[in-house]
Coordinates of C-alpha atoms and ligand atoms in Angstrom, one line a residue:
M1 CA -17.6 -38.6 -39.0
R2 CA -20.7 -38.0 -36.9
T3 CA -21.1 -37.2 -33.4
G4 CA -24.3 -37.5 -33.3
H5 CA -27.4 -34.5 -33.6
P6 CA -26.1 -31.4 -32.5
D7 CA -28.8 -31.4 -29.9
M8 CA -27.7 -34.3 -28.4
R9 CA -23.9 -33.1 -28.3
I10 CA -25.1 -29.8 -26.7
S11 CA -27.2 -31.7 -23.8
K12 CA -24.2 -33.9 -23.4
L13 CA -22.0 -31.0 -23.0
L14 CA -24.7 -29.5 -20.1
L15 CA -24.6 -32.7 -18.6
F16 CA -21.2 -32.4 -18.7
F17 CA -20.5 -28.9 -16.6
M18 CA -23.6 -29.9 -14.2
L19 CA -21.3 -33.0 -13.2
T20 CA -18.5 -31.2 -12.3
C21 CA -20.3 -28.5 -11.1
T22 CA -22.0 -31.0 -8.5
F23 CA -18.8 -33.3 -7.9
L24 CA -16.1 -30.1 -7.7
P25 CA -15.7 -28.2 -4.5
P26 CA -16.2 -25.0 -5.0
S27 CA -13.0 -24.0 -4.5
S28 CA -9.8 -26.6 -4.7
P29 CA -7.1 -26.3 -2.2
D30 CA -4.0 -24.9 -3.9
P31 CA -0.9 -25.7 -2.9
N32 CA 0.6 -22.5 -3.0
D33 CA -2.0 -20.6 -1.1
E34 CA -1.1 -23.6 1.8
S35 CA 2.6 -23.1 1.8
C36 CA 2.2 -19.4 1.1
L37 CA 0.0 -19.3 4.7
T38 CA 1.5 -22.3 6.8
H39 CA 5.2 -20.2 6.7
L40 CA 3.7 -16.5 6.6
F41 CA 2.0 -18.2 10.2
Q42 CA 5.6 -19.7 11.5
S43 CA 7.1 -16.2 10.8
F44 CA 5.1 -14.5 12.8
D45 CA 5.0 -14.1 16.4
D46 CA 1.6 -13.6 17.5
P47 CA 1.5 -12.7 21.4
N48 CA -1.9 -11.6 21.4
K49 CA -3.3 -14.7 20.1
N50 CA -5.0 -12.6 17.2
L51 CA -4.9 -15.2 14.5
H52 CA -5.6 -17.4 16.7
N53 CA -8.3 -19.4 14.3
W54 CA -5.3 -19.5 11.4
T55 CA -4.7 -23.7 12.5
K56 CA -2.3 -26.1 10.0
S57 CA -6.2 -27.7 9.2
T58 CA -7.4 -24.6 8.0
F59 CA -4.6 -23.7 5.3
S60 CA -4.5 -26.3 2.8
N61 CA -8.1 -24.9 1.7
P62 CA -8.4 -21.4 3.2
C63 CA -10.9 -20.1 0.9
S64 CA -15.1 -21.0 0.3
D65 CA -15.7 -18.8 -2.6
F66 CA -15.3 -14.9 -1.1
T67 CA -15.0 -15.9 2.1
S68 CA -12.2 -17.1 4.4
T69 CA -12.1 -19.3 7.0
L70 CA -9.1 -17.2 8.3
A71 CA -9.2 -13.9 10.5
G72 CA -7.6 -11.0 7.4
A73 CA -7.8 -13.0 4.4
T74 CA -10.5 -12.2 2.1
C75 CA -10.7 -15.2 -1.0
N76 CA -11.6 -14.8 -4.8
N77 CA -12.3 -17.9 -7.1
G78 CA -10.6 -20.2 -4.2
R79 CA -7.6 -18.0 -3.9
V80 CA -6.3 -15.9 -1.2
Y81 CA -6.4 -12.2 -2.9
K82 CA -6.2 -9.9 0.4
L83 CA -4.6 -10.3 3.3
S84 CA -5.3 -7.4 5.9
L85 CA -3.6 -8.1 9.4
Q86 CA -3.1 -4.4 10.9
N87 CA -3.3 -3.8 14.0
L88 CA -2.8 -6.8 15.7
D89 CA 0.7 -6.0 17.5
L90 CA 2.0 -9.2 15.5
R91 CA 6.1 -9.3 16.3
G92 CA 8.8 -11.9 14.2
S93 CA 9.1 -10.8 10.7
I94 CA 7.2 -11.7 6.8
S95 CA 8.1 -15.0 5.5
P96 CA 9.6 -15.4 1.6
F97 CA 7.3 -17.4 1.4
I98 CA 4.8 -14.9 0.9
S99 CA 5.4 -14.5 -2.5
N100 CA 3.6 -18.0 -3.0
C101 CA 0.0 -16.6 -2.2
T102 CA 0.9 -15.8 -6.0
N103 CA -2.9 -14.2 -6.5
L104 CA -2.5 -11.7 -3.9
Q105 CA -3.7 -8.2 -5.4
S106 CA -2.8 -6.5 -1.5
L107 CA -0.6 -6.9 1.2
D108 CA -1.8 -5.2 4.2
L109 CA 0.7 -5.9 7.3
S110 CA 1.0 -2.1 8.4
N111 CA 1.0 -1.1 12.8
N112 CA 2.5 -4.3 13.9
S113 CA 6.0 -4.6 15.7
L114 CA 7.5 -7.0 12.6
A115 CA 11.1 -6.4 12.0
G116 CA 13.8 -7.6 9.3
P117 CA 13.5 -6.9 5.5
I118 CA 11.0 -6.7 3.4
P119 CA 11.3 -9.7 0.6
V120 CA 12.8 -9.4 -2.3
E121 CA 10.3 -12.4 -3.3
L122 CA 7.6 -9.9 -3.7
Q123 CA 8.3 -9.4 -7.0
Y124 CA 6.8 -13.1 -7.4
L125 CA 3.4 -10.9 -6.5
L126 CA 2.1 -10.1 -9.8
N127 CA -0.8 -8.3 -8.8
L128 CA -0.3 -7.0 -6.2
A129 CA -1.6 -3.7 -6.6
V130 CA -1.9 -2.5 -2.4
L131 CA 1.3 -2.6 -0.2
N132 CA 1.0 -1.6 3.0
L133 CA 4.1 -1.7 5.3
S134 CA 3.9 1.0 7.3
S135 CA 4.4 1.5 11.0
N136 CA 6.1 -1.4 12.1
R137 CA 10.3 -2.3 12.2
L138 CA 11.3 -3.2 9.2
S139 CA 15.1 -2.6 8.1
S140 CA 17.5 -2.9 5.8
A141 CA 16.8 -1.8 2.1
I142 CA 13.7 -1.1 0.0
P143 CA 14.1 -4.5 -2.7
P144 CA 14.3 -2.5 -6.0
S145 CA 12.7 -5.7 -7.7
L146 CA 9.5 -4.2 -6.2
A147 CA 9.5 -2.7 -9.9
M148 CA 8.6 -6.1 -11.1
C149 CA 4.8 -5.8 -9.4
A150 CA 3.8 -3.5 -12.3
Y151 CA -0.1 -2.9 -11.1
L152 CA 1.6 -1.6 -7.6
N153 CA -0.9 1.6 -6.7
V154 CA -0.1 1.9 -2.8
I155 CA 3.6 1.9 -1.3
D156 CA 3.3 2.5 1.9
L157 CA 6.4 1.5 3.9
H158 CA 6.5 4.6 6.4
D159 CA 7.3 4.9 9.7
N160 CA 10.1 1.7 9.6
T161 CA 13.7 1.7 10.4
L162 CA 14.7 1.4 6.6
T163 CA 18.0 2.4 5.2
G164 CA 19.9 3.0 2.2
T165 CA 18.6 4.7 -0.5
I166 CA 15.1 4.7 -2.8
P167 CA 15.6 2.3 -5.8
P168 CA 14.8 4.5 -8.9
Q169 CA 13.1 1.8 -10.7
L170 CA 10.0 2.2 -8.5
G171 CA 9.9 5.2 -10.9
S172 CA 8.5 2.5 -13.4
L173 CA 5.2 2.0 -11.8
V174 CA 3.2 4.1 -13.9
R175 CA 0.3 2.9 -11.4
L176 CA 2.0 4.4 -8.8
S177 CA -0.3 6.9 -7.2
V178 CA 0.6 6.4 -3.1
F179 CA 4.2 6.7 -2.5
D180 CA 5.0 6.9 1.5
V181 CA 8.6 6.4 2.7
S182 CA 8.4 9.3 5.5
N183 CA 10.2 8.2 9.2
N184 CA 12.8 6.2 8.0
K185 CA 16.7 5.3 7.9
L186 CA 17.1 6.3 3.9
S187 CA 19.6 8.1 2.8
G188 CA 20.7 9.7 -0.9
P189 CA 19.2 11.6 -3.4
I190 CA 15.3 10.7 -3.8
P191 CA 15.0 9.6 -7.8
A192 CA 14.3 12.2 -10.2
S193 CA 11.6 8.9 -11.3
L194 CA 10.3 10.0 -8.0
G195 CA 10.9 13.4 -7.4
N196 CA 10.3 15.0 -10.3
R197 CA 7.5 12.7 -12.0
T198 CA 6.7 13.7 -15.4
G199 CA 3.4 13.9 -17.6
N200 CA 0.6 12.9 -16.2
L201 CA 1.7 10.7 -13.4
P202 CA 0.5 11.6 -10.1
A203 CA 3.7 13.3 -8.1
F204 CA 4.5 12.4 -4.9
N205 CA 4.9 15.8 -2.6
A206 CA 8.0 16.4 1.0
S207 CA 5.7 15.2 2.9
S208 CA 6.3 11.6 1.2
Y209 CA 9.9 12.0 1.6
A210 CA 10.0 13.4 5.6
G211 CA 12.1 12.4 8.3
N212 CA 14.5 10.9 6.8
K213 CA 17.8 12.1 7.7
D214 CA 20.1 11.8 5.4
L215 CA 17.5 12.1 2.2
Y216 CA 17.7 15.0 0.0
G217 CA 16.9 16.0 -3.5
Y218 CA 13.3 17.1 -4.7
P219 CA 10.9 17.9 -3.3
L220 CA 13.4 17.9 -0.2
G221 CA 16.3 20.7 0.1
P222 CA 19.6 19.9 -1.5
M223 CA 22.2 18.1 0.5
K224 CA 23.3 19.2 3.7
S225 CA 27.3 20.3 3.8
K226 CA 28.5 17.2 5.6
G227 CA 30.4 18.2 9.1
L228 CA 29.9 21.8 10.2
S229 CA 28.9 24.8 8.5
V230 CA 30.7 28.2 8.0
V231 CA 28.6 29.7 11.3
A232 CA 29.7 27.1 13.4
I233 CA 33.3 26.8 11.8
V234 CA 33.7 31.3 12.2
G235 CA 31.8 30.4 16.0
I236 CA 33.9 27.9 17.1
G237 CA 37.2 29.6 15.8
L238 CA 36.2 33.0 17.8
G239 CA 35.1 31.5 20.6
S240 CA 37.8 29.5 21.1
G241 CA 40.2 32.5 20.4
L242 CA 38.9 34.3 22.7
L243 CA 39.0 31.8 25.6
S244 CA 42.8 31.1 25.0
L245 CA 43.0 34.7 25.6
V246 CA 41.5 34.6 28.4
L247 CA 43.3 31.9 29.5
S248 CA 47.0 33.2 28.4
F249 CA 45.9 36.6 30.3
T250 CA 44.7 34.6 33.4
V251 CA 48.1 32.6 33.3
V252 CA 50.0 36.0 33.2
C253 CA 48.1 37.8 35.9
I254 CA 48.9 34.8 38.1
W255 CA 52.4 34.8 36.8
L256 CA 52.6 38.4 37.7
R257 CA 51.3 38.7 41.0
S258 CA 53.1 35.5 42.9
K259 CA 56.1 37.1 40.8
E260 CA 55.1 40.3 43.4
Q261 CA 54.2 38.3 46.4
K262 CA 57.6 36.9 46.0
R263 CA 59.5 40.3 45.9
A264 CA 57.4 41.2 48.6
A265 CA 58.5 38.8 51.1
E266 CA 62.1 38.7 50.0
Q267 CA 61.5 42.3 51.1
E268 CA 59.7 41.7 54.4
G269 CA 63.0 39.0 54.6
K270 CA 65.7 41.6 54.0
I271 CA 64.2 44.1 56.3
P272 CA 64.7 42.8 59.6
Q273 CA 68.5 41.4 58.7
L274 CA 68.9 45.2 57.6
M275 CA 67.4 46.8 60.6
P276 CA 69.8 46.8 63.4
D277 CA 68.4 45.7 66.1
Y278 CA 67.5 48.3 69.0
Ligands
NAG301 C1 -11.8 -16.8 12.4 O1 -12.5 -15.4 12.9 C2 -12.5 -14.1 11.6 C3 -12.6 -13.2 11.9 O2 -12.1 -12.7 13.7 C4 -14.2 -14.6 11.4 O3 -14.8 -14.0 10.4 C5 -14.4 -16.2 10.9 O4 -15.1 -16.8 11.1 C6 -13.3 -16.8 12.1 N1 -13.1 -18.7 11.3 C7 -13.2 -19.4 12.0 C8 -13.4 -21.2 11.4 O5 -14.1 -19.2 13.3
NAG302 C1 -1.9 0.6 15.8 O1 -2.3 -0.5 16.5 C2 -2.9 -0.1 17.9 C3 -2.9 -1.8 18.3 O2 -1.8 -2.9 18.3 C4 -4.0 0.8 17.9 O3 -4.3 1.0 19.5 C5 -3.8 1.7 17.4 O4 -4.8 3.1 17.4 C6 -3.2 1.2 15.6 N1 -2.8 2.3 15.2 C7 -3.8 3.2 14.3 C8 -2.7 4.3 13.2 O5 -4.8 2.6 13.4
NAG303 C1 -1.2 2.1 6.0 O1 -1.7 1.4 7.2 C2 -1.9 2.6 7.7 C3 -1.8 2.3 9.3 O2 -3.2 0.8 9.3 C4 -3.5 3.8 7.4 O3 -2.9 4.8 8.4 C5 -2.2 4.1 5.8 O4 -4.0 5.0 5.9 C6 -2.4 3.2 5.3 N1 -2.1 3.6 4.0 C7 -2.8 3.8 3.3 C8 -1.9 4.2 1.7 O5 -4.1 3.3 3.0
NAG304 C1 1.0 16.3 0.0 O1 -0.3 15.2 -0.9 C2 -0.6 14.4 0.3 C3 -1.7 13.8 -0.1 O2 -0.5 12.7 -0.8 C4 -1.4 15.8 1.0 O3 -2.4 15.2 1.7 C5 -1.0 16.5 1.9 O4 -1.8 17.5 1.6 C6 0.2 17.1 0.8 N1 1.0 18.4 1.4 C7 1.8 19.4 1.1 C8 2.7 20.2 1.6 O5 1.0 20.0 0.1
NAG305 C1 11.6 19.0 -12.9 O1 11.9 18.3 -13.6 C2 11.5 19.7 -14.8 C3 10.7 19.1 -16.1 O2 10.1 18.1 -16.2 C4 12.8 20.3 -14.8 O3 12.4 21.6 -15.6 C5 13.1 20.8 -13.7 O4 14.2 21.2 -13.6 C6 13.3 18.8 -13.0 N1 13.7 19.9 -11.6 C7 14.2 18.7 -10.6 C8 14.7 19.4 -9.3 O5 15.2 18.1 -11.3
NAG306 C1 5.2 -24.1 -4.6 C2 5.6 -22.8 -4.6 O1 5.1 -21.9 -5.7 N1 6.9 -23.1 -4.2 C3 7.6 -21.9 -3.9 C4 7.5 -20.9 -2.6 O2 8.5 -20.1 -1.9 C5 9.3 -20.3 -2.0 C6 10.5 -19.1 -1.9 O3 10.0 -17.7 -2.4 C7 9.7 -20.7 -3.1 O4 11.6 -21.1 -3.5 C8 8.9 -22.1 -3.6 O5 9.5 -22.5 -4.9

């Protein structure tokens, strides 16, 4: 079958590309980004109106090439790939719909007052390389499913109120070069997969884990013995022994003295009776 001269086909192809480039907008709106941004904005509380130009009309098309019309957002190929919303005094929480920003590579919400849990839905952000949620009021456990984000380089969760244990699964993130969970309320053993990384994987020192009262194991110290130390028990034993000795001695003294006084009084009373009147 003949489809025309090869040169003609190539020029037709060129014409087609030229037409599509002319008539398609440089970045087509993405329904996922729209859903992500809409819900994220709803879950944030922004008392200082730092996100004043995050308006509903911009969510459907937040990108024009590399620049975004939204403060803190950066685009690539018409998709949001970076959200840098640090130091904005944001309150509220992080919407699970963050997972709809599927091209996100960097999420920095650090140094705000965000509360609630770290959404487990972050596991769907398969391109995520940087996660900085430090200096917030985030609570609950660190989701083990974060280990699904295989490109994670940075997990910075310091200065929050996270509880529970550190998921050992995070040790499987071979690209991880920064890991900081210091100053939280984490407990339990530091997984060897993170605390004592083998091979040429970057290791994390004690400063990554410091400030968690009930966290233990290398590179921190061993488990603190529950309850009182031996010194404290001996001290309390000796102290209370001495105290009861002093107390009983005092009681005996008082008893003896009052007995003596009684006897003296009795003798004083007896003397006038025995003595004849002159
Ligand atoms: C929104 O704010 C950012 C930074 O404050 C700015 O770069 C951007 O141009 C603003 N967008 C609009 C539509 O005003
Ligand atoms: C955190 O944000 C506040 C403003 O909300 C700013 O004054 C402070 O310097 C920031 N801290 C850091 C470590 O960036
Ligand atoms: C995370 O954010 C905090 C505060 O904005 C900053 O000081 C820190 O360097 C960031 N962490 C990393 C690993 O870049
Ligand atoms: C721990 O590692 C950090 C960098 O990850 C470094 O800045 C710091 O000096 C180290 N601290 C100690 C005690 O080695
Ligand atoms: C850390 O790993 C090394 C071998 O890779 C091992 O000899 C050492 O005992 C481990 N330390 C702890 C505290 O688990
Ligand atoms: C379009 C889309 O991907 N929607 C998803 C957005 O995120 C929520 C919460 O994770 C999902 O339930 C939706 O399927």
